[in-house]
Amino acid sequence: MQIVDISLVIWLLMMNLIGIILMKIDKRRARRNEWRISEARLFLIAALGGAIGMWFTSNVIRHKTKKWRFRLGFPLFTICHVALLVHFSM
């Protein structure tokens, strides 16, 4: 792997970890009727590389699964991120 490849993988891992944590926090806040994390912020983290982890977490904890934007957005971002990984690994 080249330096760019390793940097990209580290970036995606960090964004996925942040995304997973934010989804869990937002779910907990939703249950408690507390202040929530904005959808725009969740999508920003997904777009920056956290979509895979957020998509998985969303399905596991059943959070944001009824909203079409998330049902469509997370998989689309995931496809883009996987394509980037494949492109930079060649």
XYZ file of N, CA and C in Angstrom:
270
model
N 0.837 -1.201 0.000
C 0.000 0.000 0.000
C 0.874 1.253 0.000
N 0.391 2.233 -0.662
C 1.091 3.506 -0.675
C 0.633 4.344 0.507
N 1.339 5.447 0.746
C 0.987 6.346 1.851
C -0.433 6.879 1.678
N -0.819 7.215 0.462
C -2.168 7.732 0.208
C -3.210 6.684 0.593
N -2.939 5.442 0.267
C -3.875 4.367 0.582
C -4.058 4.218 2.091
N -2.958 4.205 2.816
C -3.020 4.053 4.268
C -3.742 5.242 4.889
N -3.450 6.424 4.406
C -4.117 7.623 4.926
C -5.622 7.567 4.681
N -6.012 7.112 3.513
C -7.431 7.008 3.184
C -8.125 5.992 4.077
N -7.486 4.854 4.287
C -8.069 3.821 5.150
C -8.192 4.336 6.582
N -7.167 5.000 7.087
C -7.222 5.558 8.448
C -8.334 6.585 8.547
N -8.449 7.445 7.535
C -9.508 8.456 7.516
C -10.890 7.803 7.575
N -11.106 6.799 6.723
C -12.406 6.122 6.686
C -12.701 5.415 8.010
N -11.705 4.806 8.605
C -11.912 4.156 9.908
C -12.300 5.174 10.983
N -11.616 6.308 10.994
C -11.942 7.354 11.977
C -13.354 7.896 11.762
N -13.713 8.175 10.523
C -15.044 8.714 10.237
C -16.134 7.696 10.583
N -15.869 6.420 10.328
C -16.845 5.393 10.673
C -17.011 5.282 12.179
N -15.929 5.360 12.915
C -16.014 5.319 14.370
C -16.804 6.514 14.900
N -16.515 7.694 14.380
C -17.261 8.899 14.776
C -18.738 8.741 14.423
N -19.021 8.235 13.227
C -20.410 8.036 12.794
C -21.162 7.060 13.676
N -20.512 5.965 14.034
C -21.146 4.972 14.914
C -21.472 5.599 16.264
N -20.522 6.327 16.808
C -20.727 6.971 18.110
C -21.865 7.980 18.036
N -21.895 8.793 16.974
C -22.967 9.792 16.836
C -24.334 9.139 16.696
N -24.419 8.048 15.950
C -25.708 7.355 15.802
C -26.187 6.820 17.152
N -25.277 6.263 17.928
C -25.662 5.734 19.241
C -26.079 6.854 20.184
N -25.357 7.956 20.158
C -25.713 9.100 21.006
C -27.079 9.637 20.611
N -27.316 9.791 19.309
C -28.596 10.326 18.846
C -29.752 9.398 19.214
N -29.540 8.096 19.114
C -30.581 7.136 19.493
C -30.903 7.252 20.983
N -29.865 7.345 21.797
C -30.073 7.489 23.238
C -30.821 8.788 23.551
N -30.446 9.863 22.894
C -31.122 11.145 23.112
C -32.564 11.101 22.631
N -32.829 10.380 21.570
C -34.207 10.257 21.069
C -35.074 9.547 22.097
N -34.550 8.506 22.698
C -35.311 7.779 23.721
C -35.608 8.634 24.941
N -34.700 9.541 25.262
C -34.840 10.381 26.461
C -35.504 11.722 26.173
N -35.935 11.945 24.939
C -36.518 13.228 24.536
C -35.576 14.393 24.813
N -34.317 14.212 24.519
C -33.310 15.248 24.713
C -32.945 15.885 23.381
N -32.090 16.909 23.461
C -31.581 17.579 22.274
C -30.904 16.563 21.376
N -31.173 16.640 20.066
C -30.715 15.639 19.111
C -29.593 16.174 18.229
N -28.880 15.257 17.633
C -27.861 15.592 16.643
C -28.591 15.836 15.320
N -28.255 16.922 14.658
C -28.983 17.285 13.440
C -28.732 16.265 12.325
N -29.731 16.128 11.468
C -29.596 15.239 10.317
C -28.489 15.723 9.401
N -28.334 17.037 9.292
C -27.276 17.589 8.450
C -25.904 17.145 8.955
N -25.721 17.142 10.257
C -24.441 16.714 10.826
C -24.215 15.217 10.581
N -25.258 14.423 10.730
C -25.136 12.991 10.476
C -24.766 12.729 9.022
N -25.407 13.449 8.112
C -25.087 13.285 6.692
C -23.682 13.784 6.371
N -23.240 14.823 7.042
C -21.882 15.324 6.814
C -20.856 14.257 7.180
N -21.018 13.641 8.331
C -20.097 12.582 8.742
C -20.181 11.401 7.777
N -21.392 11.058 7.334
C -21.549 9.973 6.365
C -20.834 10.310 5.059
N -20.989 11.533 4.584
C -20.360 11.945 3.328
C -18.844 11.988 3.442
N -18.337 12.298 4.623
C -16.888 12.377 4.824
C -16.237 11.015 5.037
N -17.028 9.960 4.991
C -16.439 8.633 5.063
C -17.052 7.704 6.084
N -18.038 8.164 6.842
C -18.595 7.336 7.905
C -19.837 6.555 7.540
N -20.192 6.516 6.285
C -21.462 5.922 5.865
C -21.561 4.428 6.150
N -20.484 3.694 5.958
C -20.542 2.240 6.148
C -20.898 1.908 7.590
N -20.183 2.506 8.521
C -20.451 2.263 9.938
C -21.803 2.783 10.370
N -22.200 3.925 9.839
C -23.486 4.507 10.201
C -24.635 3.669 9.654
N -24.480 3.160 8.454
C -25.508 2.311 7.840
C -25.676 1.034 8.646
N -24.565 0.408 8.987
C -24.603 -0.810 9.794
C -25.239 -0.531 11.159
N -24.783 0.524 11.827
C -25.298 0.868 13.149
C -26.775 1.214 13.090
N -27.171 1.937 12.061
C -28.570 2.304 11.895
C -29.458 1.068 11.876
N -29.031 0.045 11.172
C -29.827 -1.181 11.080
C -29.777 -1.995 12.372
N -28.637 -2.013 13.040
C -28.509 -2.797 14.269
C -29.338 -2.193 15.395
N -29.252 -0.865 15.571
C -29.984 -0.233 16.677
C -31.345 0.325 16.235
N -31.684 0.096 14.976
C -32.958 0.551 14.403
C -33.187 2.049 14.618
N -32.244 2.812 14.112
C -32.317 4.262 14.238
C -32.247 4.882 12.851
N -33.195 5.720 12.539
C -33.296 6.417 11.247
C -33.612 5.459 10.099
N -34.161 4.300 10.394
C -34.424 3.315 9.342
C -35.711 3.597 8.574
N -36.584 4.428 9.109
C -37.834 4.737 8.410
C -37.730 5.974 7.530
N -36.662 6.736 7.677
C -36.499 7.952 6.892
C -35.828 7.611 5.566
N -36.494 7.949 4.456
C -36.003 7.566 3.138
C -34.637 8.167 2.840
N -34.372 9.364 3.370
C -33.077 10.000 3.106
C -31.926 9.155 3.640
N -32.139 8.556 4.788
C -31.099 7.718 5.375
C -31.075 6.333 4.728
N -32.240 5.795 4.409
C -32.296 4.479 3.753
C -31.621 4.519 2.384
N -31.680 5.661 1.717
C -31.052 5.811 0.412
C -29.643 6.402 0.521
N -29.481 7.378 1.397
C -28.210 8.104 1.500
C -27.037 7.271 1.982
N -27.234 6.527 3.072
C -26.128 5.731 3.606
C -25.618 4.700 2.594
N -26.504 3.950 1.925
C -25.989 3.001 0.919
C -25.275 3.692 -0.254
N -25.789 4.840 -0.698
C -25.134 5.546 -1.804
C -23.745 6.041 -1.414
N -23.642 6.608 -0.217
C -22.325 7.036 0.256
C -21.390 5.837 0.406
N -21.936 4.724 0.874
C -21.128 3.509 1.040
C -20.569 3.048 -0.302
N -21.389 3.051 -1.330
C -20.932 2.666 -2.670
C -19.807 3.585 -3.134
N -19.958 4.872 -2.899
C -18.921 5.833 -3.288
C -17.620 5.570 -2.525
N -17.719 5.295 -1.237
C -16.519 5.072 -0.438
C -15.806 3.777 -0.832
N -16.574 2.741 -1.104
C -15.974 1.488 -1.552
C -15.305 1.695 -2.918
N -15.937 2.451 -3.783
C -15.341 2.746 -5.091
C -14.021 3.511 -4.934
N -13.978 4.440 -3.995
C -12.723 5.162 -3.726
C -11.642 4.210 -3.240
N -11.991 3.323 -2.343
C -11.015 2.347 -1.846
C -10.483 1.475 -2.963
N -11.382 1.006 -3.799
C -10.963 0.159 -4.927
C -10.079 0.948 -5.883
N -10.472 2.179 -6.181
C -9.706 3.014 -7.099
C -8.293 3.265 -6.575
N -8.181 3.627 -5.306
C -6.867 3.958 -4.765
C -6.025 2.735 -4.426
N -6.635 1.557 -4.400
C -5.841 0.358 -4.115
C -5.232 -0.234 -5.386
N -5.647 0.265 -6.545
C -5.111 -0.267 -7.809
C -3.830 0.439 -8.177
